[in-house]
PDB file of C-alpha atoms in Angstrom:
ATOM      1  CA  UNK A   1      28.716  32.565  35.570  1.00 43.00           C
ATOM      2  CA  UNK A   2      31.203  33.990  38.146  1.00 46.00           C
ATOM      3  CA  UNK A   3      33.383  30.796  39.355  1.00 49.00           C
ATOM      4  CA  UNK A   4      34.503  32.047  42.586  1.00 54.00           C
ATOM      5  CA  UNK A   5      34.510  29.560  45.263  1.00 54.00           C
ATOM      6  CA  UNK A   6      31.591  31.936  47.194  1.00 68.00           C
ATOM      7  CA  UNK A   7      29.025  32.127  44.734  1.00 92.00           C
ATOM      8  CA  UNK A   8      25.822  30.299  44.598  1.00 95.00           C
ATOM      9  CA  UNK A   9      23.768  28.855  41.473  1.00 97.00           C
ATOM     10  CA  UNK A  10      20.374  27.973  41.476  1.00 97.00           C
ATOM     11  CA  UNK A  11      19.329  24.168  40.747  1.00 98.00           C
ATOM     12  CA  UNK A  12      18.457  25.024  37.058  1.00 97.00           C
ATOM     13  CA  UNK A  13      21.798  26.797  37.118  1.00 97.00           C
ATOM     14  CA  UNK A  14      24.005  24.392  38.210  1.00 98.00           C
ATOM     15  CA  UNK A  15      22.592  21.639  35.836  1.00 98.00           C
ATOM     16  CA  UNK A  16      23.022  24.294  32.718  1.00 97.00           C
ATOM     17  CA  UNK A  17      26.329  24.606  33.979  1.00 95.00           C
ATOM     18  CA  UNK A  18      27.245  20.568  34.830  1.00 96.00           C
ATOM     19  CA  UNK A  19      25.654  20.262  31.044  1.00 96.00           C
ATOM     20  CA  UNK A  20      22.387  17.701  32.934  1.00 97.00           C
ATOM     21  CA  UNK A  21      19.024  17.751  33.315  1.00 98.00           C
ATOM     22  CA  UNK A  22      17.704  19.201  36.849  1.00 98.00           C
ATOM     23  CA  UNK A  23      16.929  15.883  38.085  1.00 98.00           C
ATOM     24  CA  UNK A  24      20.382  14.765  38.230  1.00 98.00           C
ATOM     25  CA  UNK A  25      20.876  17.732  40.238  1.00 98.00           C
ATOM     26  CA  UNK A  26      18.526  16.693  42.640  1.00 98.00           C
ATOM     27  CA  UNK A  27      19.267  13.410  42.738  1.00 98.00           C
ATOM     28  CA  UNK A  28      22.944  13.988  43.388  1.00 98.00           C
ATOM     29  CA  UNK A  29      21.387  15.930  46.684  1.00 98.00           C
ATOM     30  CA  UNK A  30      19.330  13.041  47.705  1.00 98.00           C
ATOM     31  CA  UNK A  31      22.377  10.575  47.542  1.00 97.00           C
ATOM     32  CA  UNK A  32      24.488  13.222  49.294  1.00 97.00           C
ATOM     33  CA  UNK A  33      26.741  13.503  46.354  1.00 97.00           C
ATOM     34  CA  UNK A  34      26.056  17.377  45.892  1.00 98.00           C
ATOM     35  CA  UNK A  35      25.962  19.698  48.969  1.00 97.00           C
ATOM     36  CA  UNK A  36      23.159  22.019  49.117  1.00 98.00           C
ATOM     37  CA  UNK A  37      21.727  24.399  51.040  1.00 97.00           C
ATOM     38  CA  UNK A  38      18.314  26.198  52.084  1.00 96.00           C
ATOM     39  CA  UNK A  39      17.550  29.725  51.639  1.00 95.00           C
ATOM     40  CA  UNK A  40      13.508  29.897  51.942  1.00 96.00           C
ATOM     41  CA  UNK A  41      12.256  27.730  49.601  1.00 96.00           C
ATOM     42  CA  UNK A  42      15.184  27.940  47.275  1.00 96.00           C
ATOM     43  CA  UNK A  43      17.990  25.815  47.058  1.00 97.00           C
ATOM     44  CA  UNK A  44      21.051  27.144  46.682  1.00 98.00           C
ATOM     45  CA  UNK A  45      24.644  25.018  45.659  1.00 98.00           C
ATOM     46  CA  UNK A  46      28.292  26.603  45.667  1.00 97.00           C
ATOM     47  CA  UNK A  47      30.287  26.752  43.129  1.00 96.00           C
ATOM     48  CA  UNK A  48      32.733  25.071  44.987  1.00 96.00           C
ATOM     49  CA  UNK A  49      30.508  22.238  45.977  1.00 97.00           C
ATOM     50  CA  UNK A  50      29.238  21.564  42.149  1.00 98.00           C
ATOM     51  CA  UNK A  51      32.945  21.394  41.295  1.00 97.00           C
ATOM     52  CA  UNK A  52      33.765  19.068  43.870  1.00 97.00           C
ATOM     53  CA  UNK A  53      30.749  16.863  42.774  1.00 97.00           C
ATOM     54  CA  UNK A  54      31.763  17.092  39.248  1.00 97.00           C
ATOM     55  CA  UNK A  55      35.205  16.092  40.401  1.00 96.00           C
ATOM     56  CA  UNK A  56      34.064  12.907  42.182  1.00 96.00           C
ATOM     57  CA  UNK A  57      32.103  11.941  39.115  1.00 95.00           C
ATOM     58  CA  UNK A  58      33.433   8.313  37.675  1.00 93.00           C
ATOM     59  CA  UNK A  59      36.159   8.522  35.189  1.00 92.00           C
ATOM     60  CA  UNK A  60      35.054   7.211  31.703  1.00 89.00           C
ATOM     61  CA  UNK A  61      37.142   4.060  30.559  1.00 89.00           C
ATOM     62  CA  UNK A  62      37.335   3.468  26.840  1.00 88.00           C
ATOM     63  CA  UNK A  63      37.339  -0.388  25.810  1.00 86.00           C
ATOM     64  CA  UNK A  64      39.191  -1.569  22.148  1.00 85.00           C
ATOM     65  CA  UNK A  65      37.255  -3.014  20.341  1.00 82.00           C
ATOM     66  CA  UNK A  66      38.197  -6.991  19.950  1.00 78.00           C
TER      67      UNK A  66
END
């Protein structure tokens, strides 16, 4: 996919591309995590906006083991 800042994925294509289920796309949207918008029926996300989301995401914290 084309990662300029302008272009748009689909739901299924921004969770192919984020490597998660659709779902987690939409419930990104619903916690206001994830911009979207409306086009018709269709939502649309920016490329910019899934890689600010993905950004934002929780860094992962390894613990030793004891």
């Amino acid at each position: 996919q084309d990662a300029r800042a302008g272009s748009l994925h689909r739901v299924d294509e921004a969770a192919r591309q984020a490597n998660v289920c659709r779902d987690v796309i939409y419930q990104a949207i619903r916690e206001g995590s994830l911009r979207a918008r409306k086009s018709g029926r269709r939502t649309l996300i920016l490329c910019a906006d899934l890689q600010v989301y993905l950004r934002n995401l929780p860094h992962l914290e390894l613990r030793r083991p004891r």
